[in-house]
Amino acid sequence: MLRRLSLSLVFGSVFAVHAAPKDFQVRFEDLPKLVKERNENVAGARQSEMAARERTGYLKRSFLPSLSARVGRESAKIGTADRENLGFWSAEGRVNLFRGGRDKLEGEIIDARARASGAKAIKDYLTELKSARDSYWHLAATQLLVTELKDAIAKNQENIKGAKRRAGAGVTTGADSLHFELENTNLAQDLKKMEHDLDVLKNRLSVQIGHPDHKQIKIVAQFPHPPEAEFQEVETDMQKSPDLNLMRESAEIEKLGAEQASRWYLPRLDAYARHGIPTLGEDYTLAIRKETETVVGIDLSLDLGQVFHDRVAARAQTLESRAVASRISQKTKIIQATGHELQHDLKLLHELIHDADRDVEKAQNFLKLTQSEYTRGVKNGPDLLEAFSKLYGFRKRKIELNLEYQLAKAELESLTSEVNPL
C-alpha cells in the first residue's frame, strides 16, 4: 500500500511538472524578430511581395515564341461532291517582333507593382510592429500599476489597523478607520480592473507576436529612462517612408499605364510559321489529298476597336497619376508635421518624467511627515489618507508619463524604416 502511494506521488509530481505551462519570456528588443517571423499579416504581406516578384521579367518573356497545336476531324460537303469526313492537324509558332514599346512599358508596370508590393509589406510590418510595441508598453504599465495597487492595499491595511488601535485607546473616533476602509474598497476595485486588463493585453500581444497561449507570456515590467539626446529635432527622412514609397509606386504605375495606352496608333508586328494538314474549310484540295502545307509570314495588325478604349484609358490614367502626386505632396507635409510634433512631445514628456521623479520623492517625504504627525495626534485620519493618496497618485502619474513617452517614440519610429520583412 505504501509503495503504491509512493509511486502515485512520484508519477503525480512528474505529471504536474510536465503539465505546468512554460513561461514565454518576451523582451522589448525581441519584438521586431517575433513580429517578422510569427505574425500572420506580415507573413501574408511577405508572400504577396514574393508573388509580385515572380511576375517580373515580362519583357524577356514577351519575345519567347508562342507555340500552338491543334488536331481534329471535320465533315464537309462542297457542291455536288460527296460528303467528306477527314481529320486535320497543324502546329504553329508566332514570335513578337514589335509592339510599339508596349511590352517594355508592361514590364516596367509589373516591376513597379513588385516594388509597390515590397513597400506594402514594409508598411504592414511596421504597422504590426507598432501595435505589438504599444501592447507591450501598455502591458508593462498595467503590471506596474498592479504592483502599486497591491502595495497601496497592504499599506492601507496598516492604516486601518493603526486607526482601530487609536480608536480603541480613545485617541480618535472610529471615523478614521472607516475612511481607510472606504479607500480600501476603491483600491480593491481598481485592482480587479487592472488584473482583467492584464489578461486582455497579454491576449492581444500573443496574437501580434504569434504565440499560441497568452497566459504563458511574461515580460519585465520596467520603463527605461529616456536618453538625454534622444530625438532632438531630426528631420524625418521622406525617402524611407513606406507610406510615401507605396504612393510613389502607385503614381508610377498610373503614369506608365497612361504612356502605354497612348501608343494606340502603333501596330503590332509578328512573324509566324505553320505546318500541317489544313481543314476542309481552309483548303479543300490539300485536305482531300491529305497533303501538308508549310506557311511562313509576317503579320502587321492594328486593333481599331481597341483604339477608342486606349485613348480613354490614357487620359484617365494621366489624371490618376496627377491625383496620386497631389496626395503624395499632402502626405509628405502630414508626415513632416507629425514627426515634428512627436519630437516636441518626447522632449516635453522627458521633462515631465524628471518632474514626476521629484514629485514622487516629495510625496514620500510628505507621507512620512504626516504619518509622524498622525501618530502624535497632530493630524487626523483624512489628513493621512490625503497624503497616502497623493503618493500613489504621483506614482501612477509617473507610470503614465513613461507609457506616453514610449508610445510616442513607437509612433515616431513607425514613420520611417530601413527594414525589409522578407
PDB file of C-alpha atoms in Angstrom, residues 53-239:
ATOM      1  CA  ARG A  53       8.475  39.445 -57.785  1.00  0.00           C
ATOM      2  CA  GLU A  54       7.730  36.191 -59.585  1.00  0.00           C
ATOM      3  CA  ARG A  55       5.810  38.174 -62.228  1.00  0.00           C
ATOM      4  CA  THR A  56       8.787  40.396 -63.118  1.00  0.00           C
ATOM      5  CA  GLY A  57      10.864  39.808 -66.276  1.00  0.00           C
ATOM      6  CA  TYR A  58       7.863  40.295 -68.565  1.00  0.00           C
ATOM      7  CA  LEU A  59       9.809  41.960 -71.402  1.00  0.00           C
ATOM      8  CA  LYS A  60      12.109  38.954 -71.917  1.00  0.00           C
ATOM      9  CA  ARG A  61       9.166  36.566 -71.823  1.00  0.00           C
ATOM     10  CA  SER A  62       7.260  38.647 -74.388  1.00  0.00           C
ATOM     11  CA  PHE A  63       9.852  37.716 -77.048  1.00  0.00           C
ATOM     12  CA  LEU A  64       9.546  33.998 -76.412  1.00  0.00           C
ATOM     13  CA  PRO A  65       7.719  32.235 -79.273  1.00  0.00           C
ATOM     14  CA  SER A  66       4.140  31.226 -78.663  1.00  0.00           C
ATOM     15  CA  LEU A  67       3.509  27.682 -79.852  1.00  0.00           C
ATOM     16  CA  SER A  68       0.160  26.081 -80.541  1.00  0.00           C
ATOM     17  CA  ALA A  69      -1.058  22.779 -81.936  1.00  0.00           C
ATOM     18  CA  ARG A  70      -4.448  21.587 -82.991  1.00  0.00           C
ATOM     19  CA  VAL A  71      -5.945  18.333 -84.172  1.00  0.00           C
ATOM     20  CA  GLY A  72      -9.497  17.400 -85.076  1.00  0.00           C
ATOM     21  CA  ARG A  73     -11.931  15.924 -87.547  1.00  0.00           C
ATOM     22  CA  GLU A  74     -14.253  17.739 -89.938  1.00  0.00           C
ATOM     23  CA  SER A  75     -17.201  16.770 -92.100  1.00  0.00           C
ATOM     24  CA  ALA A  76     -17.954  18.886 -95.191  1.00  0.00           C
ATOM     25  CA  LYS A  77     -19.925  18.718 -98.462  1.00  0.00           C
ATOM     26  CA  ILE A  78     -18.744  21.011-101.237  1.00  0.00           C
ATOM     27  CA  GLY A  79     -21.040  21.451-104.236  1.00  0.00           C
ATOM     28  CA  THR A  80     -22.009  18.183-105.919  1.00  0.00           C
ATOM     29  CA  ALA A  81     -19.068  16.266-104.487  1.00  0.00           C
ATOM     30  CA  ASP A  82     -19.619  13.508-101.955  1.00  0.00           C
ATOM     31  CA  ARG A  83     -19.526  14.438 -98.277  1.00  0.00           C
ATOM     32  CA  GLU A  84     -16.028  14.115 -96.907  1.00  0.00           C
ATOM     33  CA  ASN A  85     -15.188  13.245 -93.308  1.00  0.00           C
ATOM     34  CA  LEU A  86     -11.477  13.845 -92.742  1.00  0.00           C
ATOM     35  CA  GLY A  87      -9.040  14.628 -89.969  1.00  0.00           C
ATOM     36  CA  PHE A  88      -6.729  17.638 -89.816  1.00  0.00           C
ATOM     37  CA  TRP A  89      -3.782  18.800 -87.736  1.00  0.00           C
ATOM     38  CA  SER A  90      -1.335  21.691 -87.569  1.00  0.00           C
ATOM     39  CA  ALA A  91       1.400  23.246 -85.461  1.00  0.00           C
ATOM     40  CA  GLU A  92       2.042  26.976 -85.400  1.00  0.00           C
ATOM     41  CA  GLY A  93       4.693  29.237 -83.925  1.00  0.00           C
ATOM     42  CA  ARG A  94       4.411  33.005 -83.559  1.00  0.00           C
ATOM     43  CA  VAL A  95       7.125  35.465 -82.492  1.00  0.00           C
ATOM     44  CA  ASN A  96       6.623  39.022 -81.292  1.00  0.00           C
ATOM     45  CA  LEU A  97       8.745  41.438 -83.342  1.00  0.00           C
ATOM     46  CA  PHE A  98       7.275  44.810 -82.402  1.00  0.00           C
ATOM     47  CA  ARG A  99       4.544  46.142 -80.096  1.00  0.00           C
ATOM     48  CA  GLY A 100       5.291  49.847 -80.243  1.00  0.00           C
ATOM     49  CA  GLY A 101       7.131  49.703 -76.920  1.00  0.00           C
ATOM     50  CA  ARG A 102       4.033  48.456 -75.094  1.00  0.00           C
ATOM     51  CA  ASP A 103       5.786  45.278 -73.930  1.00  0.00           C
ATOM     52  CA  LYS A 104       8.619  47.300 -72.397  1.00  0.00           C
ATOM     53  CA  LEU A 105       6.125  49.517 -70.585  1.00  0.00           C
ATOM     54  CA  GLU A 106       4.156  46.484 -69.425  1.00  0.00           C
ATOM     55  CA  GLY A 107       7.360  45.053 -67.933  1.00  0.00           C
ATOM     56  CA  GLU A 108       8.020  48.358 -66.161  1.00  0.00           C
ATOM     57  CA  ILE A 109       4.462  48.361 -64.792  1.00  0.00           C
ATOM     58  CA  ILE A 110       4.918  44.847 -63.409  1.00  0.00           C
ATOM     59  CA  ASP A 111       8.262  45.861 -61.862  1.00  0.00           C
ATOM     60  CA  ALA A 112       6.611  48.906 -60.273  1.00  0.00           C
ATOM     61  CA  ARG A 113       3.866  46.689 -58.858  1.00  0.00           C
ATOM     62  CA  ALA A 114       6.532  44.448 -57.336  1.00  0.00           C
ATOM     63  CA  ARG A 115       8.167  47.476 -55.713  1.00  0.00           C
ATOM     64  CA  ALA A 116       4.768  48.652 -54.500  1.00  0.00           C
ATOM     65  CA  SER A 117       4.146  45.226 -53.005  1.00  0.00           C
ATOM     66  CA  GLY A 118       7.509  45.485 -51.238  1.00  0.00           C
ATOM     67  CA  ALA A 119       6.591  48.914 -49.847  1.00  0.00           C
ATOM     68  CA  LYS A 120       3.238  47.494 -48.744  1.00  0.00           C
ATOM     69  CA  ALA A 121       4.992  44.600 -46.994  1.00  0.00           C
ATOM     70  CA  ILE A 122       7.216  47.029 -45.080  1.00  0.00           C
ATOM     71  CA  LYS A 123       4.214  49.190 -44.210  1.00  0.00           C
ATOM     72  CA  ASP A 124       2.270  46.167 -42.918  1.00  0.00           C
ATOM     73  CA  TYR A 125       5.291  45.032 -40.913  1.00  0.00           C
ATOM     74  CA  LEU A 126       5.742  48.451 -39.297  1.00  0.00           C
ATOM     75  CA  THR A 127       2.026  48.635 -38.509  1.00  0.00           C
ATOM     76  CA  GLU A 128       2.083  45.263 -36.782  1.00  0.00           C
ATOM     77  CA  LEU A 129       5.357  46.082 -35.003  1.00  0.00           C
ATOM     78  CA  LYS A 130       3.958  49.365 -33.694  1.00  0.00           C
ATOM     79  CA  SER A 131       0.831  47.566 -32.452  1.00  0.00           C
ATOM     80  CA  ALA A 132       2.990  44.969 -30.682  1.00  0.00           C
ATOM     81  CA  ARG A 133       5.148  47.674 -29.111  1.00  0.00           C
ATOM     82  CA  ASP A 134       2.055  49.572 -27.957  1.00  0.00           C
ATOM     83  CA  SER A 135       0.628  46.405 -26.396  1.00  0.00           C
ATOM     84  CA  TYR A 136       3.971  45.633 -24.751  1.00  0.00           C
ATOM     85  CA  TRP A 137       4.234  49.057 -23.107  1.00  0.00           C
ATOM     86  CA  HIS A 138       0.568  49.050 -22.089  1.00  0.00           C
ATOM     87  CA  LEU A 139       1.165  45.639 -20.514  1.00  0.00           C
ATOM     88  CA  ALA A 140       4.300  46.888 -18.716  1.00  0.00           C
ATOM     89  CA  ALA A 141       2.426  49.931 -17.389  1.00  0.00           C
ATOM     90  CA  THR A 142      -0.503  47.807 -16.232  1.00  0.00           C
ATOM     91  CA  GLN A 143       1.803  45.371 -14.423  1.00  0.00           C
ATOM     92  CA  LEU A 144       3.478  48.272 -12.636  1.00  0.00           C
ATOM     93  CA  LEU A 145       0.098  49.723 -11.699  1.00  0.00           C
ATOM     94  CA  VAL A 146      -0.995  46.339 -10.322  1.00  0.00           C
ATOM     95  CA  THR A 147       2.174  46.245  -8.193  1.00  0.00           C
ATOM     96  CA  GLU A 148       1.486  49.782  -6.957  1.00  0.00           C
ATOM     97  CA  LEU A 149      -2.122  48.919  -6.136  1.00  0.00           C
ATOM     98  CA  LYS A 150      -1.137  45.807  -4.195  1.00  0.00           C
ATOM     99  CA  ASP A 151       1.411  47.849  -2.266  1.00  0.00           C
ATOM    100  CA  ALA A 152      -1.192  50.550  -1.621  1.00  0.00           C
ATOM    101  CA  ILE A 153      -3.701  47.980  -0.354  1.00  0.00           C
ATOM    102  CA  ALA A 154      -1.090  46.478   2.009  1.00  0.00           C
ATOM    103  CA  LYS A 155      -0.152  49.919   3.355  1.00  0.00           C
ATOM    104  CA  ASN A 156      -3.797  50.891   3.674  1.00  0.00           C
ATOM    105  CA  GLN A 157      -4.441  47.761   5.740  1.00  0.00           C
ATOM    106  CA  GLU A 158      -1.765  49.002   8.141  1.00  0.00           C
ATOM    107  CA  ASN A 159      -3.560  52.340   8.284  1.00  0.00           C
ATOM    108  CA  ILE A 160      -6.819  50.547   9.151  1.00  0.00           C
ATOM    109  CA  LYS A 161      -5.152  48.609  11.945  1.00  0.00           C
ATOM    110  CA  GLY A 162      -3.471  51.735  13.285  1.00  0.00           C
ATOM    111  CA  ALA A 163      -6.720  53.692  13.232  1.00  0.00           C
ATOM    112  CA  LYS A 164      -8.524  50.905  15.112  1.00  0.00           C
ATOM    113  CA  ARG A 165      -5.805  50.815  17.763  1.00  0.00           C
ATOM    114  CA  ARG A 166      -6.064  54.571  18.200  1.00  0.00           C
ATOM    115  CA  ALA A 167      -9.842  54.347  18.392  1.00  0.00           C
ATOM    116  CA  GLY A 168      -9.554  51.589  20.998  1.00  0.00           C
ATOM    117  CA  ALA A 169      -7.220  53.756  23.044  1.00  0.00           C
ATOM    118  CA  GLY A 170      -9.700  56.644  22.841  1.00  0.00           C
ATOM    119  CA  VAL A 171      -7.266  58.848  20.910  1.00  0.00           C
ATOM    120  CA  THR A 172      -9.628  59.171  17.915  1.00  0.00           C
ATOM    121  CA  THR A 173     -13.080  58.053  16.742  1.00  0.00           C
ATOM    122  CA  GLY A 174     -13.976  55.134  14.504  1.00  0.00           C
ATOM    123  CA  ALA A 175     -14.373  57.524  11.568  1.00  0.00           C
ATOM    124  CA  ASP A 176     -10.666  57.278  10.781  1.00  0.00           C
ATOM    125  CA  SER A 177     -10.745  53.530  10.215  1.00  0.00           C
ATOM    126  CA  LEU A 178     -13.939  53.960   8.158  1.00  0.00           C
ATOM    127  CA  HIS A 179     -12.154  56.420   5.870  1.00  0.00           C
ATOM    128  CA  PHE A 180      -9.385  53.894   5.245  1.00  0.00           C
ATOM    129  CA  GLU A 181     -11.851  51.029   4.735  1.00  0.00           C
ATOM    130  CA  LEU A 182     -13.701  53.021   2.072  1.00  0.00           C
ATOM    131  CA  GLU A 183     -10.383  53.732   0.387  1.00  0.00           C
ATOM    132  CA  ASN A 184      -9.595  50.019   0.528  1.00  0.00           C
ATOM    133  CA  THR A 185     -12.818  49.308  -1.381  1.00  0.00           C
ATOM    134  CA  ASN A 186     -11.782  51.689  -4.172  1.00  0.00           C
ATOM    135  CA  LEU A 187      -8.291  50.202  -4.341  1.00  0.00           C
ATOM    136  CA  ALA A 188      -9.625  46.629  -4.482  1.00  0.00           C
ATOM    137  CA  GLN A 189     -11.974  47.521  -7.342  1.00  0.00           C
ATOM    138  CA  ASP A 190      -9.176  49.228  -9.271  1.00  0.00           C
ATOM    139  CA  LEU A 191      -7.013  46.138  -8.764  1.00  0.00           C
ATOM    140  CA  LYS A 192      -9.698  43.833 -10.187  1.00  0.00           C
ATOM    141  CA  LYS A 193      -9.994  46.018 -13.267  1.00  0.00           C
ATOM    142  CA  MET A 194      -6.225  46.156 -13.739  1.00  0.00           C
ATOM    143  CA  GLU A 195      -5.873  42.375 -13.418  1.00  0.00           C
ATOM    144  CA  HIS A 196      -8.573  41.984 -16.057  1.00  0.00           C
ATOM    145  CA  ASP A 197      -6.699  44.423 -18.299  1.00  0.00           C
ATOM    146  CA  LEU A 198      -3.532  42.364 -17.823  1.00  0.00           C
ATOM    147  CA  ASP A 199      -5.207  39.311 -19.313  1.00  0.00           C
ATOM    148  CA  VAL A 200      -6.645  41.323 -22.209  1.00  0.00           C
ATOM    149  CA  LEU A 201      -3.274  42.882 -23.034  1.00  0.00           C
ATOM    150  CA  LYS A 202      -1.449  39.554 -22.855  1.00  0.00           C
ATOM    151  CA  ASN A 203      -4.035  38.077 -25.183  1.00  0.00           C
ATOM    152  CA  ARG A 204      -3.613  40.980 -27.618  1.00  0.00           C
ATOM    153  CA  LEU A 205       0.187  40.731 -27.555  1.00  0.00           C
ATOM    154  CA  SER A 206       0.105  36.967 -28.057  1.00  0.00           C
ATOM    155  CA  VAL A 207      -1.839  37.448 -31.305  1.00  0.00           C
ATOM    156  CA  GLN A 208       0.553  40.122 -32.546  1.00  0.00           C
ATOM    157  CA  ILE A 209       3.684  38.021 -31.929  1.00  0.00           C
ATOM    158  CA  GLY A 210       2.060  34.722 -32.928  1.00  0.00           C
ATOM    159  CA  HIS A 211       2.263  32.914 -29.590  1.00  0.00           C
ATOM    160  CA  PRO A 212      -0.499  30.318 -29.019  1.00  0.00           C
ATOM    161  CA  ASP A 213      -1.046  30.755 -25.249  1.00  0.00           C
ATOM    162  CA  HIS A 214      -1.269  34.283 -23.866  1.00  0.00           C
ATOM    163  CA  LYS A 215      -1.167  33.011 -20.288  1.00  0.00           C
ATOM    164  CA  GLN A 216       2.465  31.933 -20.797  1.00  0.00           C
ATOM    165  CA  ILE A 217       3.632  35.430 -21.775  1.00  0.00           C
ATOM    166  CA  LYS A 218       5.924  37.127 -19.272  1.00  0.00           C
ATOM    167  CA  ILE A 219       7.627  40.499 -19.603  1.00  0.00           C
ATOM    168  CA  VAL A 220       9.904  42.592 -17.435  1.00  0.00           C
ATOM    169  CA  ALA A 221       7.708  45.485 -16.315  1.00  0.00           C
ATOM    170  CA  GLN A 222      10.262  48.262 -16.418  1.00  0.00           C
ATOM    171  CA  PHE A 223      10.494  51.531 -18.330  1.00  0.00           C
ATOM    172  CA  PRO A 224      13.995  52.559 -19.437  1.00  0.00           C
ATOM    173  CA  HIS A 225      14.873  56.145 -18.637  1.00  0.00           C
ATOM    174  CA  PRO A 226      14.948  58.150 -21.906  1.00  0.00           C
ATOM    175  CA  PRO A 227      18.442  59.249 -23.016  1.00  0.00           C
ATOM    176  CA  GLU A 228      19.022  62.968 -22.775  1.00  0.00           C
ATOM    177  CA  ALA A 229      19.799  63.370 -26.501  1.00  0.00           C
ATOM    178  CA  GLU A 230      17.018  61.183 -27.903  1.00  0.00           C
ATOM    179  CA  PHE A 231      15.024  62.594 -30.832  1.00  0.00           C
ATOM    180  CA  GLN A 232      16.448  66.110 -30.831  1.00  0.00           C
ATOM    181  CA  GLU A 233      14.864  67.875 -33.813  1.00  0.00           C
ATOM    182  CA  VAL A 234      15.882  65.422 -36.536  1.00  0.00           C
ATOM    183  CA  GLU A 235      14.339  65.814 -39.983  1.00  0.00           C
ATOM    184  CA  THR A 236      12.164  62.876 -40.994  1.00  0.00           C
ATOM    185  CA  ASP A 237      13.670  61.082 -43.995  1.00  0.00           C
ATOM    186  CA  MET A 238      10.889  61.068 -46.585  1.00  0.00           C
ATOM    187  CA  GLN A 239      12.742  58.536 -48.746  1.00  0.00           C
TER     188      GLN A 239
END
